[in-house]
XYZ file of N, CA and C in Angstrom:
699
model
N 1.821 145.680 -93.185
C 2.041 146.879 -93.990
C 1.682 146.590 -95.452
N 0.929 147.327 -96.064
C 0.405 147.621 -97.149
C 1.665 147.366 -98.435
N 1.814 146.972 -99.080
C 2.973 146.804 -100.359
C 2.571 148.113 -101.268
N 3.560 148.654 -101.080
C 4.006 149.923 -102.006
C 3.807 149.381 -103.847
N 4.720 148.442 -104.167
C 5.264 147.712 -105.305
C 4.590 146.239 -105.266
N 3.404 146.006 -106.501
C 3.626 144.399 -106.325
C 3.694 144.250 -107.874
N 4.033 143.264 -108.313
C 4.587 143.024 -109.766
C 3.904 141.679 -109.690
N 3.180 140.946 -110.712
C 3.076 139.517 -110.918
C 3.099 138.961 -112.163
N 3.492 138.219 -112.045
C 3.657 137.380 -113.036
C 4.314 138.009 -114.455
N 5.217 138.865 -114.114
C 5.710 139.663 -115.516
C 6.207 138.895 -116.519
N 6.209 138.698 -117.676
C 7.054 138.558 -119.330
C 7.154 139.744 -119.783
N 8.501 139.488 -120.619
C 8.860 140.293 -121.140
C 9.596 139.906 -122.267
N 9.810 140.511 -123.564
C 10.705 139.453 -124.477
C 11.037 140.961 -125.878
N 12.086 141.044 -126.062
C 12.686 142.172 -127.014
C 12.005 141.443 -128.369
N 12.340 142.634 -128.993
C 11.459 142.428 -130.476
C 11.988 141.133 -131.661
N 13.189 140.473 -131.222
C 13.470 139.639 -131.494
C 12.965 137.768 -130.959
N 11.964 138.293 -130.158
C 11.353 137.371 -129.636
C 12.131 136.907 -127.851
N 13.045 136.707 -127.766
C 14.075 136.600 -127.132
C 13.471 137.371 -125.645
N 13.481 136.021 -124.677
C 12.989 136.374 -123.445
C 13.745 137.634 -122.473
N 13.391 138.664 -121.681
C 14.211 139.285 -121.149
C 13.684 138.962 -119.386
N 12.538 138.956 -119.848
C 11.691 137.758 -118.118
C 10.867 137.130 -118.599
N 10.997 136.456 -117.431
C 9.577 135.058 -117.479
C 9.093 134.744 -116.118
N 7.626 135.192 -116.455
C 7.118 135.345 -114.807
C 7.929 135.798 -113.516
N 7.898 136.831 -113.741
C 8.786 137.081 -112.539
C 7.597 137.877 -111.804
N 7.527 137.727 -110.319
C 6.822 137.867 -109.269
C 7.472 138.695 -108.097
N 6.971 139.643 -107.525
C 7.735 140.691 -106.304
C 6.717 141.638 -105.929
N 7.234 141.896 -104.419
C 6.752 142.835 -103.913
C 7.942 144.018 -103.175
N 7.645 144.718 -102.840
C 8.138 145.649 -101.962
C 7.307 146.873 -101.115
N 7.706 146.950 -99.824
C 6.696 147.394 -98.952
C 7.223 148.660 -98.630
N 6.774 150.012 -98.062
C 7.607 151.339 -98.098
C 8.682 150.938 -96.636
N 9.749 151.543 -97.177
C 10.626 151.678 -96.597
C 11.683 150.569 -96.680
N 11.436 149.804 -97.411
C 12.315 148.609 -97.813
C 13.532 148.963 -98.677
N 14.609 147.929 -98.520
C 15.789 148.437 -99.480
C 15.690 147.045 -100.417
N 15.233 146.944 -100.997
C 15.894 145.482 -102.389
C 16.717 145.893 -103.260
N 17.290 145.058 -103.179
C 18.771 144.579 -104.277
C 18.428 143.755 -105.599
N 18.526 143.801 -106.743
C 18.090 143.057 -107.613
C 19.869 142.481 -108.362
N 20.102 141.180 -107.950
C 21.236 140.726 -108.136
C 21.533 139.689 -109.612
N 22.726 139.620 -110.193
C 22.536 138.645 -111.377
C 23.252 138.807 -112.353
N 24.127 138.073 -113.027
C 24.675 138.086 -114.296
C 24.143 138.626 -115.353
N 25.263 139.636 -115.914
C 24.436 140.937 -116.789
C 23.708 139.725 -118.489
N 23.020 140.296 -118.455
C 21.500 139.607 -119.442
C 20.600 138.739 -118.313
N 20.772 138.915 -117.536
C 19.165 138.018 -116.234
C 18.032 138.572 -116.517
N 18.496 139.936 -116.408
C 16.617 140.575 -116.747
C 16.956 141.529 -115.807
N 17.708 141.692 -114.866
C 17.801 143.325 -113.630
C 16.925 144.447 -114.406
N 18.292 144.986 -115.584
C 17.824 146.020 -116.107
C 16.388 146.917 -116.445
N 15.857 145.330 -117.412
C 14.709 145.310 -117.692
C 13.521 145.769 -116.778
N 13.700 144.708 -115.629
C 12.716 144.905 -114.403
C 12.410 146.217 -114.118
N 14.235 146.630 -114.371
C 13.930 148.465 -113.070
C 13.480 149.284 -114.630
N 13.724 149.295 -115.736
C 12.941 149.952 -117.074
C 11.395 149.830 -116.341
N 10.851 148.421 -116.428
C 9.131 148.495 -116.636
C 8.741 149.441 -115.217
N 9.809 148.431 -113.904
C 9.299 149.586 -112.552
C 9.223 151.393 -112.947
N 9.979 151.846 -113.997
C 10.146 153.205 -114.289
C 9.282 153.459 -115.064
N 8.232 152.592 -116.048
C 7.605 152.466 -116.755
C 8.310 153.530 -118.138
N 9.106 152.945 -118.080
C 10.069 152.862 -119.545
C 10.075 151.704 -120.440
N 9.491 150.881 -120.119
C 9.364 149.607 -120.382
C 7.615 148.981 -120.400
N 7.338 148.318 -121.062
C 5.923 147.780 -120.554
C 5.754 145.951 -120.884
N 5.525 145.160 -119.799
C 5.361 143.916 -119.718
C 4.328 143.172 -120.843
N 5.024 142.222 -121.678
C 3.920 141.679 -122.471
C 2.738 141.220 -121.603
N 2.709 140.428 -120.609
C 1.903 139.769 -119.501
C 2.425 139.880 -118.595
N 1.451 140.102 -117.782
C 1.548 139.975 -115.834
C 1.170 141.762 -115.812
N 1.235 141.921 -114.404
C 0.191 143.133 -113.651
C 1.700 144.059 -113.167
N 1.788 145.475 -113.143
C 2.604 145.777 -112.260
C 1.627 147.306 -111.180
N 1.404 147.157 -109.900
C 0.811 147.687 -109.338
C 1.820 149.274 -108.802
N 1.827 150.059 -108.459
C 2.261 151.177 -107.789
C 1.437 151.942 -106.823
N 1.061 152.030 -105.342
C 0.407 152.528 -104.491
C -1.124 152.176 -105.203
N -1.304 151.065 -105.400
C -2.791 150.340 -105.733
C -3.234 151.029 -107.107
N -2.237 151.816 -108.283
C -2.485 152.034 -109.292
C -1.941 150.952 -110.446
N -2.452 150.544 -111.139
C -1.976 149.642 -112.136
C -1.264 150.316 -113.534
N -0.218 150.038 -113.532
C 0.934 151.104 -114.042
C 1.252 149.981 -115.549
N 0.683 150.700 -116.531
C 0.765 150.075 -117.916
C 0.883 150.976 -118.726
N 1.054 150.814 -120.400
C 1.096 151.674 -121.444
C -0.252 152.064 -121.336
N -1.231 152.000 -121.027
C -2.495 152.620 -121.277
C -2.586 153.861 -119.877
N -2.077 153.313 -119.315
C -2.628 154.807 -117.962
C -1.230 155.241 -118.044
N -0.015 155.094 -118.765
C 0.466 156.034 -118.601
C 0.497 157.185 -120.123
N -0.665 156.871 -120.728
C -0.757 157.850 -121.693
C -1.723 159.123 -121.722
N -1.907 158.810 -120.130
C -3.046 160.119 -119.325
C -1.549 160.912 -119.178
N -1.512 162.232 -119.507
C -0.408 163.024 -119.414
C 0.065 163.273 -117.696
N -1.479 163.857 -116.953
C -1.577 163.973 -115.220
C -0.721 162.769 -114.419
N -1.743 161.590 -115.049
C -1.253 160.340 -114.371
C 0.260 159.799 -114.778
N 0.912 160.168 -115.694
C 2.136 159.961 -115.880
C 2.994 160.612 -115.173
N 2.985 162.199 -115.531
C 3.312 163.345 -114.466
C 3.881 162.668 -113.340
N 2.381 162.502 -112.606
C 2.513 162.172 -110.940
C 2.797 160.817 -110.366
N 3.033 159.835 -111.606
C 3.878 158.756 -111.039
C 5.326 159.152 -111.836
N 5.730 159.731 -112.427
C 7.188 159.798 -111.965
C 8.290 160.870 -111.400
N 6.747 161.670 -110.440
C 7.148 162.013 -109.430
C 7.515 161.559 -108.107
N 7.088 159.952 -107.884
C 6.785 159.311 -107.052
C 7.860 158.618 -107.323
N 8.698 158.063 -107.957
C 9.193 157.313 -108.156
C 10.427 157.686 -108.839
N 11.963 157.766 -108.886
C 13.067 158.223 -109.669
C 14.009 157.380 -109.841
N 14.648 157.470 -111.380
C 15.626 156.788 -111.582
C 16.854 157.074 -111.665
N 18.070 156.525 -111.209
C 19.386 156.960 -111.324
C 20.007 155.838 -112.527
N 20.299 156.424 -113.574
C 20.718 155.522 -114.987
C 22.206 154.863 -114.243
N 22.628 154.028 -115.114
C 23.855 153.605 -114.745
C 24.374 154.302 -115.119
N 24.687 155.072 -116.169
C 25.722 156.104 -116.731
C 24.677 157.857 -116.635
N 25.229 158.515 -115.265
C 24.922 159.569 -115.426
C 24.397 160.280 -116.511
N 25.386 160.452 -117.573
C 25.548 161.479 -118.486
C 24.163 161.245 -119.170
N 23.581 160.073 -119.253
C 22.590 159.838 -119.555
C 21.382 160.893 -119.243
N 21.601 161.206 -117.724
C 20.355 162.392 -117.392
C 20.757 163.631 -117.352
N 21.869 163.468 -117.570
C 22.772 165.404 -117.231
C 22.502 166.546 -118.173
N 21.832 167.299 -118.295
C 21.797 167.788 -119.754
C 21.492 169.640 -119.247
N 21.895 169.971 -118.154
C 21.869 171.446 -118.109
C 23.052 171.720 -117.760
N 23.337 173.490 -117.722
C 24.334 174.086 -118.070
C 25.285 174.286 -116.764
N 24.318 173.556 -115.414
C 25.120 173.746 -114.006
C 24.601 172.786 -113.366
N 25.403 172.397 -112.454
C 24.663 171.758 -111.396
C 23.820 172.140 -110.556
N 23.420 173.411 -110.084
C 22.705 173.916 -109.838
C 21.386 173.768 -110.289
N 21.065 174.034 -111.850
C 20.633 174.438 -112.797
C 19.757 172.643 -112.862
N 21.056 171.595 -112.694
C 20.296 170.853 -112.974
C 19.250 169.617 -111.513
N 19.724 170.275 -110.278
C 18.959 170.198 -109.347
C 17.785 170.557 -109.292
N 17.945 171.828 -109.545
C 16.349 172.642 -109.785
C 15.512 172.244 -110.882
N 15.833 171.580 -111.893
C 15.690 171.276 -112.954
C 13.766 170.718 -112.740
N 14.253 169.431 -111.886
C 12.948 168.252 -111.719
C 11.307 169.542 -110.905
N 12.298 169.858 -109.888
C 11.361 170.527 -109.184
C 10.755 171.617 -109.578
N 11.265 172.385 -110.881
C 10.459 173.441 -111.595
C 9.359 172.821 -112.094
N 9.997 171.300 -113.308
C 8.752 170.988 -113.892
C 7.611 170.858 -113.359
N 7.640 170.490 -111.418
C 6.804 169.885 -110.779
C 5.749 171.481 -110.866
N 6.361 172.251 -110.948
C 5.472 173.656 -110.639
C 5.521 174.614 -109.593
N 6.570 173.655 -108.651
C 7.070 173.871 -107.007
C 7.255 175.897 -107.187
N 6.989 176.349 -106.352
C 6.864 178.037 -105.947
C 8.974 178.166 -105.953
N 8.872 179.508 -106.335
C 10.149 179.344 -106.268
C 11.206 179.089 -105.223
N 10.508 179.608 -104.134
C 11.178 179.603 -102.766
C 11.154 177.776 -102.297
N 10.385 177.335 -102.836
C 10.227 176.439 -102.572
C 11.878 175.127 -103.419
N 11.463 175.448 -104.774
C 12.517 174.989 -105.509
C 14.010 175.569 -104.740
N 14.029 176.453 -104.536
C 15.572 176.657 -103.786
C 15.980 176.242 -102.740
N 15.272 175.923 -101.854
C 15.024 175.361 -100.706
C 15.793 173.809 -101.038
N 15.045 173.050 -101.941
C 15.286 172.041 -102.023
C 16.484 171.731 -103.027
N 16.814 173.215 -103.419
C 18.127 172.687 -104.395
C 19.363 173.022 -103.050
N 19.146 173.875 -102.357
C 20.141 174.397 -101.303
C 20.320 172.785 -100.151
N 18.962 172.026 -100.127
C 19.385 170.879 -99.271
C 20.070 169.664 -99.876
N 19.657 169.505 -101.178
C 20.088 168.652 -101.595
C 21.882 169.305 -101.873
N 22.376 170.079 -102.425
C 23.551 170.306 -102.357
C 24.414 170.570 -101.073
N 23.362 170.311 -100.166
C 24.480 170.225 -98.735
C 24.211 168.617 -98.306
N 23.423 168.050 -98.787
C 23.134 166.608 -98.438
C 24.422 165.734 -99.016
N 24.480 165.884 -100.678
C 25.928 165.813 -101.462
C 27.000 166.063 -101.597
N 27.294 167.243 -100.390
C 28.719 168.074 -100.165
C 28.589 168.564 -101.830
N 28.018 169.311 -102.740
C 28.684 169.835 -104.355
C 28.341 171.328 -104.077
N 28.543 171.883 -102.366
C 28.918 173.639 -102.858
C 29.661 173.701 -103.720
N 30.824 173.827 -103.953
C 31.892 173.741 -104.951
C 31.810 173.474 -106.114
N 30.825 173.026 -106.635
C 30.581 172.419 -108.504
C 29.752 173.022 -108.460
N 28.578 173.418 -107.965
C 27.275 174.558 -108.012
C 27.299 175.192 -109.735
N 28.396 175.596 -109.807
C 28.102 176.620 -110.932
C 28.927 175.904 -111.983
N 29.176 174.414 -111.712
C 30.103 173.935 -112.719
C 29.067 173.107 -113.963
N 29.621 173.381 -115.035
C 29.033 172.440 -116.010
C 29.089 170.610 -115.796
N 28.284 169.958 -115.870
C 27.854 168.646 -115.266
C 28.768 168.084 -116.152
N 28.967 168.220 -117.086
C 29.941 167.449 -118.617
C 31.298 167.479 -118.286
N 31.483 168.066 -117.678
C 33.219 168.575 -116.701
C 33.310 167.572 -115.903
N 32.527 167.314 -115.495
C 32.766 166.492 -114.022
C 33.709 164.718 -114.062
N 34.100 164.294 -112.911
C 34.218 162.931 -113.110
C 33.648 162.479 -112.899
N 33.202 161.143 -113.423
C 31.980 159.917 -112.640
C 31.560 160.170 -111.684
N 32.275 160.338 -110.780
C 31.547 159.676 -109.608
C 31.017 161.056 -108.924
N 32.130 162.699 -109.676
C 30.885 163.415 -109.072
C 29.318 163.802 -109.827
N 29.829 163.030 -111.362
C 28.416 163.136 -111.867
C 27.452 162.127 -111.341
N 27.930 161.441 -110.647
C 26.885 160.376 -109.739
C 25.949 160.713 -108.929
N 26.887 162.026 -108.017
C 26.646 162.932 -107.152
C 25.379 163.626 -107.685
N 25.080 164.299 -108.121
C 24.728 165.270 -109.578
C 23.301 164.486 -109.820
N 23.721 163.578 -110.244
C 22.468 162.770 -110.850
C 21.494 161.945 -109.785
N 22.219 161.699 -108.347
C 20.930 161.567 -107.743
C 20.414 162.715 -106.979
N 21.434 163.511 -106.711
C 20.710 165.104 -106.040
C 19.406 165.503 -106.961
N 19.746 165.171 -108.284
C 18.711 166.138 -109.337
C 17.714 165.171 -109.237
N 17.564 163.852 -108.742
C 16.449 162.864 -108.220
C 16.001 163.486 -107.420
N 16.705 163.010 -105.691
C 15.985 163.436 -104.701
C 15.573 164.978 -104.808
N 16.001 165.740 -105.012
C 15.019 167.086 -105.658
C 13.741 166.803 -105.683
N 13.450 165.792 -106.120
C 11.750 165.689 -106.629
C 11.611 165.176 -105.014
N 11.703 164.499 -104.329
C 11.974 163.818 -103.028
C 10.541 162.348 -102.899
N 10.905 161.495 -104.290
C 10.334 160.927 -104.280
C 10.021 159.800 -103.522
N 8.882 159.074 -103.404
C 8.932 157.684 -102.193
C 9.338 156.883 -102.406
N 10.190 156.647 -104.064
C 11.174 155.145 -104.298
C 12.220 155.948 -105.155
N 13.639 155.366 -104.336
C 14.952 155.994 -105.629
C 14.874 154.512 -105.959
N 14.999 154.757 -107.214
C 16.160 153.213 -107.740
C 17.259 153.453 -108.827
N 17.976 152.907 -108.440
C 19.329 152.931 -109.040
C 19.298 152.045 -109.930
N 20.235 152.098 -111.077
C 20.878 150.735 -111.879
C 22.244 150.738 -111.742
N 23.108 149.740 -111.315
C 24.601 149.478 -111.417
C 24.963 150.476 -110.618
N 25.025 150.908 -110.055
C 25.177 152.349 -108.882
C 26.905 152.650 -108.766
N 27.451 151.778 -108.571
C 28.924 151.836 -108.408
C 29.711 151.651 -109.567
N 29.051 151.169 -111.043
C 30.084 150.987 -112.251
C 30.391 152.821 -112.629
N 32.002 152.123 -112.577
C 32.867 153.336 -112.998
C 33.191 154.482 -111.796
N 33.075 153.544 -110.437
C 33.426 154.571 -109.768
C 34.776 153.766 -108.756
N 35.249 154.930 -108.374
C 36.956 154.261 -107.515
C 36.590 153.745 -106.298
N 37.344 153.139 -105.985
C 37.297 152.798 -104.313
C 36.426 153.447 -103.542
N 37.005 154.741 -103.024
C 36.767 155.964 -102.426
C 35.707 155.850 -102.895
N 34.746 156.379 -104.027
C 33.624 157.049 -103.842
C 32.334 155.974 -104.599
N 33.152 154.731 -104.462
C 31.748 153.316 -103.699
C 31.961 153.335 -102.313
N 32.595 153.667 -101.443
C 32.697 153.427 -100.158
C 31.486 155.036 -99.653
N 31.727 155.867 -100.421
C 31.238 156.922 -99.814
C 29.699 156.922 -100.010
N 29.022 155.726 -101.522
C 27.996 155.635 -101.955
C 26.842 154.940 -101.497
N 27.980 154.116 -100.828
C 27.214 152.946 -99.971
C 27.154 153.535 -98.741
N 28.174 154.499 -97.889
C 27.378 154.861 -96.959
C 26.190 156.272 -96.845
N 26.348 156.271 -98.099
C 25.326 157.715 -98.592
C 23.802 156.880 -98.288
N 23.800 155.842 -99.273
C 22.264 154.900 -99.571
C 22.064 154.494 -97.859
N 22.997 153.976 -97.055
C 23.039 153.517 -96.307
C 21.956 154.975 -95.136
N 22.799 155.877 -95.157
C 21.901 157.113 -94.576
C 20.549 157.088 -95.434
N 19.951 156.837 -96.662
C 18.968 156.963 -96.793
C 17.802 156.073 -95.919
N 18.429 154.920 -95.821
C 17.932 153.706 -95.737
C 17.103 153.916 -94.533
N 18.481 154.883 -93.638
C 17.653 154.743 -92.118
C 16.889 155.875 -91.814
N 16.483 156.841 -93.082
C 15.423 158.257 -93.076
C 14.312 157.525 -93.673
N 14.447 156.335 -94.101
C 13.255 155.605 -94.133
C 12.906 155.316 -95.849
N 13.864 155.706 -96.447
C 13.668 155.757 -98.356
C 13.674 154.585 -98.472
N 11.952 154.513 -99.563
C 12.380 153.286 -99.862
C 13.094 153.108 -101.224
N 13.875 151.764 -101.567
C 15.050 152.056 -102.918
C 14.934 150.405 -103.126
N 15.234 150.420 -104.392
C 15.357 149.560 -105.414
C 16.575 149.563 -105.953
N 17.635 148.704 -106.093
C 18.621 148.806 -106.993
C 18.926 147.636 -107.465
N 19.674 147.723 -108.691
C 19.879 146.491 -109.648
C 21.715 146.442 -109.312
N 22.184 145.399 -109.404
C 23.481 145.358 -108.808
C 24.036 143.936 -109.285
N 25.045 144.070 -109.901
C 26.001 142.543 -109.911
C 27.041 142.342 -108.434
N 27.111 143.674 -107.530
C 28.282 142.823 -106.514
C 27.333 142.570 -105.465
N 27.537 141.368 -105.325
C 26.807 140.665 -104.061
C 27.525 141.211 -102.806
N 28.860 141.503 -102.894
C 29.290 142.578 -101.181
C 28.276 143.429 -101.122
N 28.057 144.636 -102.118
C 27.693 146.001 -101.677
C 26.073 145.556 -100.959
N 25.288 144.311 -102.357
C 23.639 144.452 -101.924
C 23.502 143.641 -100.612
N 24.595 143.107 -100.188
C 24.901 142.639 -98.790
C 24.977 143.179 -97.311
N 25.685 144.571 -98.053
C 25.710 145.812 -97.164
C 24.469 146.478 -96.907
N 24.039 146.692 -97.863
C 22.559 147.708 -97.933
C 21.610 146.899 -98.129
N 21.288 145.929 -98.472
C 19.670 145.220 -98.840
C 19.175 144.674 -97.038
N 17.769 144.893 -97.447
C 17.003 144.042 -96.463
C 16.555 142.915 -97.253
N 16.760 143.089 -98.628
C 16.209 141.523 -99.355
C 16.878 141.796 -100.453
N 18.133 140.625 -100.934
C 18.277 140.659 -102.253
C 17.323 139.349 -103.139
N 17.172 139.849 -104.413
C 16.378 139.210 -105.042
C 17.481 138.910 -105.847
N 17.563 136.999 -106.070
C 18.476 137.026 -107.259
C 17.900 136.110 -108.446
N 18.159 136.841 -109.502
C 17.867 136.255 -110.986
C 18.772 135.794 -111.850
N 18.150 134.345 -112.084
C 19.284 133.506 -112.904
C 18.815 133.705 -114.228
N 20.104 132.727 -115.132
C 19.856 132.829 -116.771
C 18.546 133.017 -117.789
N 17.854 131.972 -116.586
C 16.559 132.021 -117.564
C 15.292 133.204 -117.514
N 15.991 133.968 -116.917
C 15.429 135.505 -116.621
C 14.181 134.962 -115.740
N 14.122 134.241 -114.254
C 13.376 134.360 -113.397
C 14.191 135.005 -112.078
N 13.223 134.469 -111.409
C 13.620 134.709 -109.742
C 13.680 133.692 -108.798
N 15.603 133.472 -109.041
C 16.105 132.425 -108.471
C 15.536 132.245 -107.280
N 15.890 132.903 -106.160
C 15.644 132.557 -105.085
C 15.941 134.092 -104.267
N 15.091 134.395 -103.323
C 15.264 135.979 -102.156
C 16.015 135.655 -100.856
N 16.972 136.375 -100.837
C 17.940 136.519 -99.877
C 16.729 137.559 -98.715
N 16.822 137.157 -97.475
C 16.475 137.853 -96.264
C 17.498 138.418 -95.404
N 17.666 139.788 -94.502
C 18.353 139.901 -93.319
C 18.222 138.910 -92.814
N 19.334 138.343 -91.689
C 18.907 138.071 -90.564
C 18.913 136.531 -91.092
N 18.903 135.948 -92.197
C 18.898 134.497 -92.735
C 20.322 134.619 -93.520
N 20.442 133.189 -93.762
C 21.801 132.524 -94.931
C 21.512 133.008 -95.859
N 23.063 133.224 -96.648
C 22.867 133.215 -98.098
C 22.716 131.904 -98.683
């Protein structure tokens, strides 16, 4: 199978000089789940920024469906567009993406920009709010909400676009018992409709639960070593 994601040889280093990676190397193939594991400053964050191309690598290549995804092609307006349609991010802190007047409002949100017909956009705001159980908040302001149903909220208004990679950052900070148990078996249903997902994660239980490969990164912002199904940790 063809690799969806290949990344090589990435650096990366904040304006203070100060490494955030160093050569870091990966692939991912469609339909895969990776876990990106590690003590907060490893580089997770970073990684899933450049994968979002929020970020751009001093050196090394990062590929997307055989397009080479840099500050220069993503300053074609089209080609930007349509890779981050392809691709969505769930911030660690919701509130970060929440910014319309309903939940409703902000489901439909992605899929207008896309240009989607209207019947079309409702369609997909009506599935995604039965996919999430949020009949009930529909008409509620997103700023009201608690965590974890703005969690809710914020990946519905993703899958809306119904892109071929979710990735998450920190997916479960700030949420209770209850609704990491309900999150993990949410991703868990994605997993087996075939989504492929990326997430960055410090608890080694959850990317235990859901990964087919965790990737873990130590201090010196590489890539310690890849956890497999089916093998030892």
């Amino acid at each position: 199978m063809v690799d969806m994601i290949q990344i090589n040889d990435l650096k990366f280093s904040y304006p203070d000089g100060s490494a955030a990676l160093r050569g870091v190397s990966l692939s991912v193939k469609p339909g895969e789940f990776v876990t990106l594991c590690g003590l907060s400053g490893c580089g997770k964050s970073t990684l899933i920024r450049i994968l979002n191309a929020l970020a751009f690598a001093d050196l090394g290549t990062y590929e997307f469906d055989g397009d080479i995804i840099d500050e220069k092609s993503m300053k074609k307006e089209s080609f930007a567009k349509a890779f981050h349609q392809k691709i969505g991010y769930v911030f660690q802190n919701p509130e970060a993406q929440l910014f319309c007047a309903s939940v409703e409002e902000e489901i439909a949100f992605a899929p207008m920009q896309m240009g989607l017909p209207e019947e079309e956009v409702k369609r997909r705001v009506e599935d995604c709010i039965a996919l999430l159980n949020l009949g009930s908040l529909r008409d509620r302001a997103p700023y009201y909400l608690s965590t974890g149903e703005k969690k809710k909220v914020a990946i519905a208004s993703i899958l809306s676009m119904n892109p071929k990679v979710l990735v998450l950052d920190e997916p479960l900070s700030g949420l209770d018992t209850e609704t990491e148990e309900w999150l993990t078996g949410f991703l868990l249903q994605l997993k087996k409709s075939g989504k492929t997902m990326i997430i960055a994660t410090y608890n080694h239980k959850f990317a235990g639960t859901v990964a087919d490969r965790i990737v873990f990164m130590d201090r010196d912002h590489h890539i310690d070593h890849i956890w497999k199904r089916d093998t030892d940790l």
